[in-house]
Short mmCIF file of C-alpha atoms in Angstrom, two decimals:
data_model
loop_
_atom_site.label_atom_id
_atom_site.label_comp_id
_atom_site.label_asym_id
_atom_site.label_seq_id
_atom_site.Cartn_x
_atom_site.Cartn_y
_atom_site.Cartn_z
CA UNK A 1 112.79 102.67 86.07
CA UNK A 2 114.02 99.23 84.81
CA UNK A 3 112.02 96.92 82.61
CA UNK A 4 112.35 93.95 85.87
CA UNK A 5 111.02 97.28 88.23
CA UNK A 6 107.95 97.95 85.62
CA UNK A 7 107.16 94.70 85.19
CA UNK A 8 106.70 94.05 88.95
CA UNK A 9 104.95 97.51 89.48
CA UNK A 10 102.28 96.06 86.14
CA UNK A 11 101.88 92.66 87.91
CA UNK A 12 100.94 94.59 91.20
CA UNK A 13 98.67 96.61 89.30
CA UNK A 14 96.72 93.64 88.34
CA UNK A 15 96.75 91.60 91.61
CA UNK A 16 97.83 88.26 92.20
CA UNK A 17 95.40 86.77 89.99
CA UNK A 18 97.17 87.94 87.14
CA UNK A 19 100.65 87.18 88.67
CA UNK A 20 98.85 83.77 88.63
CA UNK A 21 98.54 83.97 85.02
CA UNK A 22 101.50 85.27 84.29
CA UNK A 23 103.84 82.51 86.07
CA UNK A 24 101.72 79.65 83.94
CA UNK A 25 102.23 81.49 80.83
CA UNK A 26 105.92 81.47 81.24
CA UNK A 27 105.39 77.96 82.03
CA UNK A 28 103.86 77.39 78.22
CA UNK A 29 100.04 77.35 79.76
CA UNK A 30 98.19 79.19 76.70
CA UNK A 31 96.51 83.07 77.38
CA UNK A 32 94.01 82.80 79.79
CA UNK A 33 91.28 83.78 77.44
CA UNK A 34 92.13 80.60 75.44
CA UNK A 35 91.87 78.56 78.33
CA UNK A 36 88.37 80.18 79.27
CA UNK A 37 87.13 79.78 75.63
CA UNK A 38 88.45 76.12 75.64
CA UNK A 39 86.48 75.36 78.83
CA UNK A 40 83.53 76.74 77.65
CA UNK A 41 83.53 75.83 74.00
CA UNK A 42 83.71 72.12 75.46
CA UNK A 43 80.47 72.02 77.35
CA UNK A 44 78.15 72.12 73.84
CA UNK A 45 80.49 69.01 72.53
CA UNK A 46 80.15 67.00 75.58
CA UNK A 47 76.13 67.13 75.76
CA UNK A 48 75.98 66.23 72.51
CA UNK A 49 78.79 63.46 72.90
CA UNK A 50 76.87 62.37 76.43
CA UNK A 51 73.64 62.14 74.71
CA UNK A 52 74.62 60.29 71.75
CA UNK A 53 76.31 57.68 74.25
CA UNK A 54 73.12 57.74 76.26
CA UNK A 55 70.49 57.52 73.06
CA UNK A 56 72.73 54.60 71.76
CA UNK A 57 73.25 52.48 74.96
CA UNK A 58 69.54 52.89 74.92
CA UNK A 59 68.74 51.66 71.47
CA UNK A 60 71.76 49.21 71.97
CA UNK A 61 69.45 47.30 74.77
CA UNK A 62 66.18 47.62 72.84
CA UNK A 63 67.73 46.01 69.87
CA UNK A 64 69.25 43.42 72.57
CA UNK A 65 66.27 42.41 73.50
CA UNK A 66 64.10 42.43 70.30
CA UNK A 67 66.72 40.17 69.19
CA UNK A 68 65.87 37.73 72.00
CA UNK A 69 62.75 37.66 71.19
CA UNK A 70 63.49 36.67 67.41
CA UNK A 71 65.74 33.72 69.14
CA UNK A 72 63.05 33.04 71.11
CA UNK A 73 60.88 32.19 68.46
CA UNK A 74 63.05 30.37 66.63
CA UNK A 75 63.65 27.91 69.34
CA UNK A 76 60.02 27.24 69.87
CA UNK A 77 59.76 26.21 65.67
CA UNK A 78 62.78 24.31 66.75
CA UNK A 79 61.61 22.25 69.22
CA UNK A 80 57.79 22.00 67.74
CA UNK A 81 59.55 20.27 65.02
CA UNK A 82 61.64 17.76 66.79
CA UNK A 83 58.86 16.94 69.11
CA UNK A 84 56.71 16.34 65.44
CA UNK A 85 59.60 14.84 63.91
CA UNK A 86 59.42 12.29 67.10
CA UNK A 87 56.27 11.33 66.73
CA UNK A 88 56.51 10.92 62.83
CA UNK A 89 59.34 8.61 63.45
CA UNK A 90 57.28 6.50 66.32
CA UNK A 91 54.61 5.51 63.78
CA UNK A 92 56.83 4.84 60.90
CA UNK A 93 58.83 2.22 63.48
CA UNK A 94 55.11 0.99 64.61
CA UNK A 95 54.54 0.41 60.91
CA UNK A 96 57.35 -1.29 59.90
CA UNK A 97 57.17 -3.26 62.90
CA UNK A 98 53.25 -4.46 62.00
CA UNK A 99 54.46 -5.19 58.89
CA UNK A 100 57.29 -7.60 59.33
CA UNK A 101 57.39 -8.23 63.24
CA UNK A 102 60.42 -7.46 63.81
CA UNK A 103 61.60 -6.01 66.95
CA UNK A 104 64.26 -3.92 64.71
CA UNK A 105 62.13 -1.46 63.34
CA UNK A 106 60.54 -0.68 66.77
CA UNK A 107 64.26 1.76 66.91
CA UNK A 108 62.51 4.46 66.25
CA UNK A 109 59.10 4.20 68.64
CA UNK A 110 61.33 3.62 71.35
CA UNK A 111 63.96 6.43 70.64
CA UNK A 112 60.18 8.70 70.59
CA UNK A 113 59.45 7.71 73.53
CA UNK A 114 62.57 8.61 75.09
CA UNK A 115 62.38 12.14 73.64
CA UNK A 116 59.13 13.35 73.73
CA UNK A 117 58.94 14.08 77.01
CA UNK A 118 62.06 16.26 77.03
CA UNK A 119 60.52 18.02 73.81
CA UNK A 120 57.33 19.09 75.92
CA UNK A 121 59.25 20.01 78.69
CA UNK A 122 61.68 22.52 76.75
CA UNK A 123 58.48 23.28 74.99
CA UNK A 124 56.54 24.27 77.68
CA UNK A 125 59.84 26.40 79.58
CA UNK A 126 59.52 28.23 76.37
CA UNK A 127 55.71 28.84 76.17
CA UNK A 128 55.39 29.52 79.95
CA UNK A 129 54.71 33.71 79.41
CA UNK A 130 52.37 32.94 76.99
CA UNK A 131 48.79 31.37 78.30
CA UNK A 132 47.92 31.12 74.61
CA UNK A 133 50.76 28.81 73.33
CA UNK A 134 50.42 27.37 76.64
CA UNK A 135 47.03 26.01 76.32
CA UNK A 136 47.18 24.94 72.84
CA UNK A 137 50.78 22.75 74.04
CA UNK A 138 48.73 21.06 76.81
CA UNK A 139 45.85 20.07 73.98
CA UNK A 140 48.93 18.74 71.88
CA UNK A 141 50.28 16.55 74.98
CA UNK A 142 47.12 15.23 75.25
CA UNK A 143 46.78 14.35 71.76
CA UNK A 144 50.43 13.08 71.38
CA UNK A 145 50.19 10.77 74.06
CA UNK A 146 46.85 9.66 73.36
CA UNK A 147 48.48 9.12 69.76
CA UNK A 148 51.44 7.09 71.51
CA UNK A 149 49.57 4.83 73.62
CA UNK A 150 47.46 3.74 70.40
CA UNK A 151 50.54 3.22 68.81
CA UNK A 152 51.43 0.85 71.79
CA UNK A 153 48.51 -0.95 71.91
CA UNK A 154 48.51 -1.92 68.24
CA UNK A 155 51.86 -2.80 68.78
CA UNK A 156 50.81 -5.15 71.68
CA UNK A 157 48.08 -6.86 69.30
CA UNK A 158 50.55 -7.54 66.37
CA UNK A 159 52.91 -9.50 69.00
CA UNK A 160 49.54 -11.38 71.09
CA UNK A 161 47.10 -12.13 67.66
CA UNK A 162 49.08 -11.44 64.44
CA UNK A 163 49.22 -9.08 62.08
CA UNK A 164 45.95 -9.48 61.04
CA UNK A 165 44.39 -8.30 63.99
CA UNK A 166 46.84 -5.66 64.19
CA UNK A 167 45.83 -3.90 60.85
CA UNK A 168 42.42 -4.11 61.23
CA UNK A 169 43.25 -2.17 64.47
CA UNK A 170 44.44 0.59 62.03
CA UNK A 171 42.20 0.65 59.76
CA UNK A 172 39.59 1.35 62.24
CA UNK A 173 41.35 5.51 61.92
CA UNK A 174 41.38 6.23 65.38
CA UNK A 175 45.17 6.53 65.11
CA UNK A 176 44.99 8.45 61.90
CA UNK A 177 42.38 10.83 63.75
CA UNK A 178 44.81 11.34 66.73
CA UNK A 179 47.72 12.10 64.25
CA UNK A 180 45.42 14.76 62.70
CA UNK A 181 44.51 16.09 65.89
CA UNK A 182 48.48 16.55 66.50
CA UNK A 183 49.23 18.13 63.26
CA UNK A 184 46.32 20.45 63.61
CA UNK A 185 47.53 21.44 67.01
CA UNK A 186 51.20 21.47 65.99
CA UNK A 187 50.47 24.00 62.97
CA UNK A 188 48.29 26.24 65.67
CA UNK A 189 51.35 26.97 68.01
CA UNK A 190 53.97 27.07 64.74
CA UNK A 191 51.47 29.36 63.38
CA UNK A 192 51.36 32.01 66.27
CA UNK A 193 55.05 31.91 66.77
CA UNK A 194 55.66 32.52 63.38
CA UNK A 195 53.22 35.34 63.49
CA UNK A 196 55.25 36.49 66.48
CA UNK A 197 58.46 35.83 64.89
CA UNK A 198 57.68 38.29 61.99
CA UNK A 199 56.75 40.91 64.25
CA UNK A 200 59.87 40.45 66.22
CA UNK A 201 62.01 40.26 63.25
CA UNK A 202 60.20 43.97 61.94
CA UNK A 203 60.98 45.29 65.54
CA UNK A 204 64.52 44.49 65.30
CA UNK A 205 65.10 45.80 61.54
CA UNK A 206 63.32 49.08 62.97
CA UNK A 207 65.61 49.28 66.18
CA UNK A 208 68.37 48.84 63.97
CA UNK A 209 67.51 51.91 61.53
CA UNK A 210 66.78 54.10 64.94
CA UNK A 211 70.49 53.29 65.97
CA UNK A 212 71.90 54.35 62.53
CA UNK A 213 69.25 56.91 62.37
CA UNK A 214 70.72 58.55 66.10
CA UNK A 215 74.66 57.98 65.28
CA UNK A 216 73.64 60.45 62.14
CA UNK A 217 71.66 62.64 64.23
CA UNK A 218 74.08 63.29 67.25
CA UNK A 219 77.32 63.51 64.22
CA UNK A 220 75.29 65.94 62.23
CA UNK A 221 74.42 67.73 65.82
CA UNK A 222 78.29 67.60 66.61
CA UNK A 223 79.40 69.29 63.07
CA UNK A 224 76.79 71.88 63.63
CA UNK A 225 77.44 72.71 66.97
CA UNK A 226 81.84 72.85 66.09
CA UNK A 227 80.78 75.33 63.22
CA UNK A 228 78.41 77.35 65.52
CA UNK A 229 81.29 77.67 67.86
CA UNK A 230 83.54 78.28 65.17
CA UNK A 231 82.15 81.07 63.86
CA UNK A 232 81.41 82.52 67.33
CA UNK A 233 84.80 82.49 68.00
CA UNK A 234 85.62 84.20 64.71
CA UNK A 235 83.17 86.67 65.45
CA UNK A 236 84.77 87.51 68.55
CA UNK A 237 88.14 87.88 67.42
CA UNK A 238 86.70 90.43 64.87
CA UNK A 239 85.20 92.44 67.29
CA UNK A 240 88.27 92.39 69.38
CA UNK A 241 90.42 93.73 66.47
CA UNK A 242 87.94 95.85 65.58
CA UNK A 243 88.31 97.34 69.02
#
């Protein structure tokens, strides 16, 4: 019997499965048992691979959002101080304005009046989810233009009866009152949303660590798991020689 005849009477043997085999490997496809240990070998790696991509997408959007948050804050302080800031500026320009009479240093009380109301409206877009913040901004309207319409008014007596009448107007307090009122309000709300802001910022540090804590987790999970199969697979290629 030839070696082409035995080799076709072997492949018979085995059935066409084998004959399967047999053309890939002549084709450079590695033993089948490689294949099957490949295939299987994989499955470990890809869970842990899958749920280190799913654990960090998931801390990924946690630190996303605590991050927010910290902006968040910071845009309230923001715009607490310009709106502040405003007012400050309104009542130095009244001042200067009861002092000399000049319509020059009015600048500034007019360029506050422009701009506060677009301070309380980005002010109150960004305290709308909290009914907190929200009250204590609608007792700080109140206040502020309470505060402005004082400063009008004295401005209105230093232009009708002279200064005179104008600085007894101040010296009554009522406009030192209202600007206490303001600040007191003003340190309220900066108060809470730094309060918040801290929090926020300790959230974020902490999502932070749980990302770096899971990308060591799943990497020391992945080593672990190549070694385990690694010294499976030695194991069974013992046994086989040992067969």
């Amino acid at each position: 019997m030839t070696h082409r005849t035995a080799d076709r009477t072997a492949l018979e043997r085995f059935g066409p499965g084998q004959r399967w085999w047999s053309r890939l490997r002549r084709l450079g496809v590695p033993p089948k048992r490689i294949v099957v240990w490949s295939m299987v070998s994989s499955g470990p790696i890809a869970a842990v691979v899958l749920a280190g991509a799913v654990l960090s997408y998931h801390g990924h959007e946690l630190l996303v959002e605590s991050r927010l948050r910290v902006d968040h804050s910071y845009q309230v302080l923001t715009g607490l101080n310009k709106l502040f800031v405003a007012l400050e500026d309104a009542e130095t320009g009244q001042r200067g304005f009861i002092i000399t009479g000049q319509d020059d240093y009015l600048e500034p009380y007019v360029a506050a009046l422009r701009q506060t109301d677009g301070h309380l409206s980005d002010l109150r877009s960004l305290l709308a989810a909290d009914p907190i913040q929200g009250i204590r901004l609608s007792a700080l309207e109140t206040l502020m233009n309470a505060k402005l319409d004082e400063l009008g008014h004295v401005i209105q007596l230093r232009r009708t009866e002279g200064f005179q009448r104008a600085s007894d107007a101040i010296l009554r307090g009522e406009g030192k009152q209202l600007m206490d009122g303001v600040r007191a309000e003003v340190a309220a709300i900066g108060a809470r949303e730094e309060a918040q802001l801290r929090a926020q910022q300790e959230d974020a540090r902490q999502r932070e660590r749980e990302i770096l804590r899971t990308g060591a987790a799943i990497a020391a999970v992945s080593i672990v798991v190549r070694f385990g199969l690694a010294f499976l697979l030695a194991r069974l290629r013992n046994r086989r020689g040992a067969v």
